[in-house]
Short mmCIF file of C-alpha atoms and ligand atoms in Angstrom, two decimals:
data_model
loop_
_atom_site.label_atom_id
_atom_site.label_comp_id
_atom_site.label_asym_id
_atom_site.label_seq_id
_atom_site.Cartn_x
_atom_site.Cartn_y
_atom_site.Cartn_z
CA UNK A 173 184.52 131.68 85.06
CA UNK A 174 186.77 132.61 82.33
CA UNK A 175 185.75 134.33 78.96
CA UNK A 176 184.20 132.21 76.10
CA UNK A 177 186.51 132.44 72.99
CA UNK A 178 184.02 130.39 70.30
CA UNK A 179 180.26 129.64 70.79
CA UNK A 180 179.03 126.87 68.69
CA UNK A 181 175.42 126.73 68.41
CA UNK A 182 172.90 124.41 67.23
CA UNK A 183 175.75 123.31 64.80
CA UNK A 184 175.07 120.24 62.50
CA UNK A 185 176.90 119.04 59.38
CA UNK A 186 176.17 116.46 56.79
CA UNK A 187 178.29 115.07 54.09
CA UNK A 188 176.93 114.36 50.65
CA UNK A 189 177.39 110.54 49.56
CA UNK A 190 176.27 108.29 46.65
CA UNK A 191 173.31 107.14 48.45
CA UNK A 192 172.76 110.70 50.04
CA UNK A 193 173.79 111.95 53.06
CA UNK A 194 175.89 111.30 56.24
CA UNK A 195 175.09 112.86 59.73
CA UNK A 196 178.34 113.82 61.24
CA UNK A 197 177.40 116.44 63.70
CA UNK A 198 174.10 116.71 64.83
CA UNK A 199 172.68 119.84 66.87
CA UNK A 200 175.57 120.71 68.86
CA UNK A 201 175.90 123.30 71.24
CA UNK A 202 179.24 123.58 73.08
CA UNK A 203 181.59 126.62 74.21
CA UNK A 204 185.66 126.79 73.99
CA UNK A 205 186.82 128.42 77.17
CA UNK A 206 189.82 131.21 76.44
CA UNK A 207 192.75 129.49 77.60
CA UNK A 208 191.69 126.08 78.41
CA UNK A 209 192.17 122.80 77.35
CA UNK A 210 189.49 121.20 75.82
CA UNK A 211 189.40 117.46 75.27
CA UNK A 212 187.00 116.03 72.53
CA UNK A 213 186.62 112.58 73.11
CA UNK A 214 184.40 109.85 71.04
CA UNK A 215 184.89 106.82 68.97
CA UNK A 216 186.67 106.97 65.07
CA UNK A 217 183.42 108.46 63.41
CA UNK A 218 181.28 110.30 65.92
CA UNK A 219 182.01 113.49 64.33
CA UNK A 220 185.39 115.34 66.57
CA UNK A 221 187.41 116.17 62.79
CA UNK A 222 183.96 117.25 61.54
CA UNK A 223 183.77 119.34 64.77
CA UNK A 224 187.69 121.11 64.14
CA UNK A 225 186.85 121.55 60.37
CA UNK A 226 183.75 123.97 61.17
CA UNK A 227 185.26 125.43 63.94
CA UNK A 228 188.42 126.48 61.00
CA UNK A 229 185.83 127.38 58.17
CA UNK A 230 187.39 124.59 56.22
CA UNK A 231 184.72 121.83 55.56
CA UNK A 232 184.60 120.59 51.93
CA UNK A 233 181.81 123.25 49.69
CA UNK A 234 179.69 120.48 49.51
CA UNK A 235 179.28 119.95 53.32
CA UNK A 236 175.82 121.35 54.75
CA UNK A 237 176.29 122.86 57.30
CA UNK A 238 173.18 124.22 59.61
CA UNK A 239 173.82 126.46 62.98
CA UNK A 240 176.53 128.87 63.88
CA UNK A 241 179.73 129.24 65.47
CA UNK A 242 180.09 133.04 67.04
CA UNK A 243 183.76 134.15 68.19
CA UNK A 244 182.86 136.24 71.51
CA UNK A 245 186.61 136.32 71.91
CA UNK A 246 188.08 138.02 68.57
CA UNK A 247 188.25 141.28 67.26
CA UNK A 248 187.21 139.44 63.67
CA UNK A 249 186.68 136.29 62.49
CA UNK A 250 189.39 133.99 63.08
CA UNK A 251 192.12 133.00 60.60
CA UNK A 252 193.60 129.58 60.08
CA UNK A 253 197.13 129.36 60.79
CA UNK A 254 197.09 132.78 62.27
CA UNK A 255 194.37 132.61 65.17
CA UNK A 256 193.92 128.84 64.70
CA UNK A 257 196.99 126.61 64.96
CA UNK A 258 196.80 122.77 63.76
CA UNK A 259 198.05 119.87 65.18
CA UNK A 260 197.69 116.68 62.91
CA UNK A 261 198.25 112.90 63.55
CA UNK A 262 200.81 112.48 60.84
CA UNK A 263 203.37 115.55 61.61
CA UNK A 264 204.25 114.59 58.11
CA UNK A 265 200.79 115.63 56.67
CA UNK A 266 201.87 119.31 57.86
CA UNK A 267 205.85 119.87 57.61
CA UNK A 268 207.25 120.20 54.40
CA UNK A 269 210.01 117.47 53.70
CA UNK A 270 212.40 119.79 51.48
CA UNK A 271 212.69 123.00 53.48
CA UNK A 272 214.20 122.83 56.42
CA UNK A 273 212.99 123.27 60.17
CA UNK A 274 214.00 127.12 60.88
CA UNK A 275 212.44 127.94 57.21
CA UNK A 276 209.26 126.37 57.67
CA UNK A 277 208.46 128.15 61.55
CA UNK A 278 209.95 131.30 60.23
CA UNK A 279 207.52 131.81 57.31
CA UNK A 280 205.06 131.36 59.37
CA UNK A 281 206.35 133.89 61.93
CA UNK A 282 207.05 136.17 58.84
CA UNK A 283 203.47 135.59 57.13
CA UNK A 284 201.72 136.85 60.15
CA UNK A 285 203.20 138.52 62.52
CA UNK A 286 204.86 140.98 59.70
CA UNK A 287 208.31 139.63 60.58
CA UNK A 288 211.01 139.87 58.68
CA UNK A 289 213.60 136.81 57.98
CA UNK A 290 216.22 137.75 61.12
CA UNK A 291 213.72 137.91 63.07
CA UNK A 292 211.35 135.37 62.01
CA UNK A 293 214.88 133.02 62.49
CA UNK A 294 215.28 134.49 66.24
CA UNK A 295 211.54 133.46 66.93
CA UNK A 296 211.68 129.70 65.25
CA UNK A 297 214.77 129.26 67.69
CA UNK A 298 212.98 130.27 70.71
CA UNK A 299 210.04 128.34 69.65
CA UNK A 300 212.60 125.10 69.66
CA UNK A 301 213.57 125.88 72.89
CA UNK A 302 209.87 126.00 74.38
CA UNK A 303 209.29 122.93 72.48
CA UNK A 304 212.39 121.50 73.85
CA UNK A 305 214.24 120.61 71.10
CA UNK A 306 217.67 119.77 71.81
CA UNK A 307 220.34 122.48 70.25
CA UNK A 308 217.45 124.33 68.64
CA UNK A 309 220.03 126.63 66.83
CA UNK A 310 221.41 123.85 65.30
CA UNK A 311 218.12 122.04 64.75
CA UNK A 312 216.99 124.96 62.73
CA UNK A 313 218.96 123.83 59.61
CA UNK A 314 217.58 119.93 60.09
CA UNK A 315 214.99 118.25 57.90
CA UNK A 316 212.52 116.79 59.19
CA UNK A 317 213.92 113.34 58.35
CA UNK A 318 216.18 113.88 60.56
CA UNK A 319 214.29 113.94 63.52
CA UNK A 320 212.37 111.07 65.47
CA UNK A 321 208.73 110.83 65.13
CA UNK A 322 208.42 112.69 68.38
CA UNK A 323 210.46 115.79 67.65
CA UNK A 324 208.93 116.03 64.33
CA UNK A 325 205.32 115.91 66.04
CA UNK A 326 207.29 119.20 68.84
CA UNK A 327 208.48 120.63 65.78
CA UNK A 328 204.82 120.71 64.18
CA UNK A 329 203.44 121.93 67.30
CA UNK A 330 206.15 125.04 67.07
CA UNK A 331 205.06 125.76 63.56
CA UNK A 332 201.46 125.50 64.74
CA UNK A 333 201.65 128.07 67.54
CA UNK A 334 203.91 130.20 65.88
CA UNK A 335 201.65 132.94 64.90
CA UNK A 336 200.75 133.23 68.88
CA UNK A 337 197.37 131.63 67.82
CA UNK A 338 194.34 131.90 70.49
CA UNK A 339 192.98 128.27 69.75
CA UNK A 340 195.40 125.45 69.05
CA UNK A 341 193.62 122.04 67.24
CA UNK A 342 195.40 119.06 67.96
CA UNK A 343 193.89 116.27 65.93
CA UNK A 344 194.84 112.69 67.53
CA UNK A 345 198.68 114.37 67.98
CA UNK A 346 200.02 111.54 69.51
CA UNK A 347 198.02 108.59 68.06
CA UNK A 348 200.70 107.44 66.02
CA UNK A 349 203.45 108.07 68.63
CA UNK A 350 204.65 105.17 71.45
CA UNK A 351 202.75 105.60 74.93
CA UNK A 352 205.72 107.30 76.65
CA UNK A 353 206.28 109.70 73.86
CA UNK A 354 202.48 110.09 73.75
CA UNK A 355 202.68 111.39 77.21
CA UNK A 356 205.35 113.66 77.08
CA UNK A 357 203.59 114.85 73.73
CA UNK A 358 200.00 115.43 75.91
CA UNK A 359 202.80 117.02 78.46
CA UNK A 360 204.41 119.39 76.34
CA UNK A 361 200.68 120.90 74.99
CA UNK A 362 199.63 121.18 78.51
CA UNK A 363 202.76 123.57 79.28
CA UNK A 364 202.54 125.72 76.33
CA UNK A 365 198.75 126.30 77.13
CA UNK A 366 199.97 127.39 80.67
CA UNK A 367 202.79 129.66 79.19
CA UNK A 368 200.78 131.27 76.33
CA UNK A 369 197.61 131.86 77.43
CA UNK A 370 195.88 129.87 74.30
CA UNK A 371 192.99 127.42 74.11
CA UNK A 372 193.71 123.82 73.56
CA UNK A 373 191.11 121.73 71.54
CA UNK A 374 192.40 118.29 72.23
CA UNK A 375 190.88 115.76 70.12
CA UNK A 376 191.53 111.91 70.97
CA UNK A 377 189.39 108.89 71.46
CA UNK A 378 191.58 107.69 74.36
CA UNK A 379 189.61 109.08 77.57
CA UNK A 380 192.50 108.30 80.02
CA UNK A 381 194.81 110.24 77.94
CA UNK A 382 192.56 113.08 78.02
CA UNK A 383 191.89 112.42 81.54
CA UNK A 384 195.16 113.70 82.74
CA UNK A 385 195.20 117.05 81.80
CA UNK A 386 191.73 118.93 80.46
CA UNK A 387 189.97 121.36 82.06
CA UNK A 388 186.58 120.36 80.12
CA UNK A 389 185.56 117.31 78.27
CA UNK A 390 183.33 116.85 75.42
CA UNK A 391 181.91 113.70 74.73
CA UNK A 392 181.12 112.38 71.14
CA UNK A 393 178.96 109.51 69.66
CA UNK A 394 177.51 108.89 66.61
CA UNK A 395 177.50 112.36 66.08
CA UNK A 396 176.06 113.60 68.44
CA UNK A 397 177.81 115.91 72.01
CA UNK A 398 176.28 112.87 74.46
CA UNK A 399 177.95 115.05 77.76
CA UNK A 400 179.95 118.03 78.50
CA UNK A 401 181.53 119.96 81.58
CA UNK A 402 184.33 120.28 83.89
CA UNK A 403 186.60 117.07 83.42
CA UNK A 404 186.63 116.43 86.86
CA UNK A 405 182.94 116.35 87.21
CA UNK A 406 182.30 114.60 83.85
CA UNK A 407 184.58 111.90 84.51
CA UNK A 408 184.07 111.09 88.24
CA UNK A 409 180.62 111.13 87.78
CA UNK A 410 179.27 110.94 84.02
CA UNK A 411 175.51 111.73 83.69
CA UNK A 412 175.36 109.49 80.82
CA UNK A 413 175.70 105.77 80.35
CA UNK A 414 178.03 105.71 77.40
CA UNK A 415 180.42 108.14 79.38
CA UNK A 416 180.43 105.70 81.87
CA UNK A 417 180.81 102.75 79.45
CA UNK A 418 184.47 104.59 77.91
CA UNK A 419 185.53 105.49 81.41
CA UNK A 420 184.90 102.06 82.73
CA UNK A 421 186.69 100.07 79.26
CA UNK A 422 189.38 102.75 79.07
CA UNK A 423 190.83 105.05 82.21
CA UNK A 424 193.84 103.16 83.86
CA UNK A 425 193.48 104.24 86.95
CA UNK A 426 197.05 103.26 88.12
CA UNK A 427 198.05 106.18 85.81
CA UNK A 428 200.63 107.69 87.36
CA UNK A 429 199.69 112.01 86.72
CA UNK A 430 201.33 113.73 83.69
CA UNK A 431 205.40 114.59 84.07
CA UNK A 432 207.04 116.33 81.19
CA UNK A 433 210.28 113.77 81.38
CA UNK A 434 213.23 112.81 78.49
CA UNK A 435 213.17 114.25 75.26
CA UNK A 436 210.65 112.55 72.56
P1 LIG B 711 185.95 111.31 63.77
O1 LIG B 711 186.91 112.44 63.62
O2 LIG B 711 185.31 111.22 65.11
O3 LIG B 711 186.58 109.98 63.38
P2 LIG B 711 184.64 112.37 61.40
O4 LIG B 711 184.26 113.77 61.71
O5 LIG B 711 185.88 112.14 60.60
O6 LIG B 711 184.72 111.54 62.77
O7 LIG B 711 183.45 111.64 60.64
C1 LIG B 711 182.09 111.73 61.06
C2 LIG B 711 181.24 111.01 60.03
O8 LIG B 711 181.29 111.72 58.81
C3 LIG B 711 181.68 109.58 59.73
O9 LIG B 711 180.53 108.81 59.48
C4 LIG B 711 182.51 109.74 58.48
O10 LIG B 711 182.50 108.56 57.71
C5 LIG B 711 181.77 110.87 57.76
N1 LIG B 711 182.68 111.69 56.93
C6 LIG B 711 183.76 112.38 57.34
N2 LIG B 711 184.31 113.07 56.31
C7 LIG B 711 183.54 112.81 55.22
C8 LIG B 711 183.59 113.24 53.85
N3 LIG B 711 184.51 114.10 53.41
N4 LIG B 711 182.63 112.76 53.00
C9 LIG B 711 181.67 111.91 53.45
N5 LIG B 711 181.56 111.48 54.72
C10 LIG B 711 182.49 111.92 55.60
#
């Protein structure tokens, strides 16, 4: 068994709205694995960006939040961007469209890990590489125009892990990618997990993408955690009905197994 990184317990949040409030999590208890990739799967509104927002400390003030989330695995409490990397949907929403490439994955190298600019420059090239950019040294002095949808999405995933962090948060990375890109996005996470030694929270609502690749699975609805466990065992034989239900409407399974393949 390996070491438990976060321990979230008895955790439930509610929003405040005109006519009062909104459940999105509801008493959930659930552990991230050092290292492994966990996929959070559910339906649009059963609570998974409610579940990455408390995990990061960043839910809005007004959020009430009951239960706790204990981090067995740090020396402190974790910092966002530094021991919590973010992967968004829209690699727009997090790289900046007027500085280029190197400068954006070399502040954050130089921000917090005390770099300084050489340096920090040295790192956001070999960061390229493992994200397999083509010509990284070139592709330092791009915008992120200038790149296809999937290289900007590698390109946020280097400036997301390049503090080292422990956990990496990807929040539906690849739902606005094609499928083949989506799988050599899914492909490229799975590696870098492998190479660095991080967690992976994967958070999609497509089971047979998850399917591929994570070592646990937690399943939302309506915010509540309806199953979790070892993928294999959750998905070849769900304990509860509405696992069943998404693995019966949604795993293809003529899938052919992940293969990191042509550049995105
Ligand atoms: P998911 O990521 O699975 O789509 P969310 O965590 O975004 O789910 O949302 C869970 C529930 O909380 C939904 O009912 C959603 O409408 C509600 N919600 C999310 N964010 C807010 C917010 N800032 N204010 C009010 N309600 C919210």
């Amino acid at each position: 068994m390996s070491a438990v990184l976060a321990e979230i317990e008895n955790l439930s949040v509610a929003y405040r709205t005109e006519n009062g409030r909104t459940a999105a999590l509801s008493q959930v208890d659930l552990a991230i694995e050092a290292g492994k990739r966990l996929a959070v799967i559910g339906e649009s509104g059963s609570g998974k960006s409610t579940l990455a927002l408390a995990i990061t400390d960043l839910l809005p003030n007004d959020a009430l939040v009951e239960g706790e989330i204990a981090w067995p695995g740090l020396p402190h409490l974790p910092a966002p961007g530094r021991d919590i990397g973010f992967v968004f949907q829209d690699p727009g929403a997090s790289l900046d469209p007027v500085l280029s490439i190197g400068e954006q994955i070399a502040e954050v190298a130089k921000n917090h890990l005390g770099f300084g600019w050489r340096e920090a420059y040295i790192h956001a090239c070999d960061l390229l590489e493992r994200v397999r950019i083509p010509q990284p040294e070139a592709a330092l002095r791009a915008y992120p125009h200038q790149l296809s949808g999937g290289q900007r999405q590698r390109v946020a995933i280097a400036v997301a892990i390049a503090a080292q962090p422990k956990l990496l948060i990807a929040d539906e990375p690849t739902s606005a990618l094609d499928t083949i890109v989506q799988r050599e996005i899914v492909s490229l996470l799975d590696r870098l997990v492998s190479e660095s030694g991080m967690a992976l929270l994967f958070i999609t609502h497509d089971i047979a993408l998850a399917s591929g690749f994570a070592d646990a699975v937690a399943v939302f609805h309506e915010s509540r955690l309806v199953e979790a466990g070892a993928a294999d065992e959750v998905l070849s034989r769900p304990s509860r009905a509405y696992t069943r239900l998404l693995i019966d409407s949604h795993i293809d399974l003529a899938t052919p197994p992940l293969i990191e393949g042509a550049q995105a």
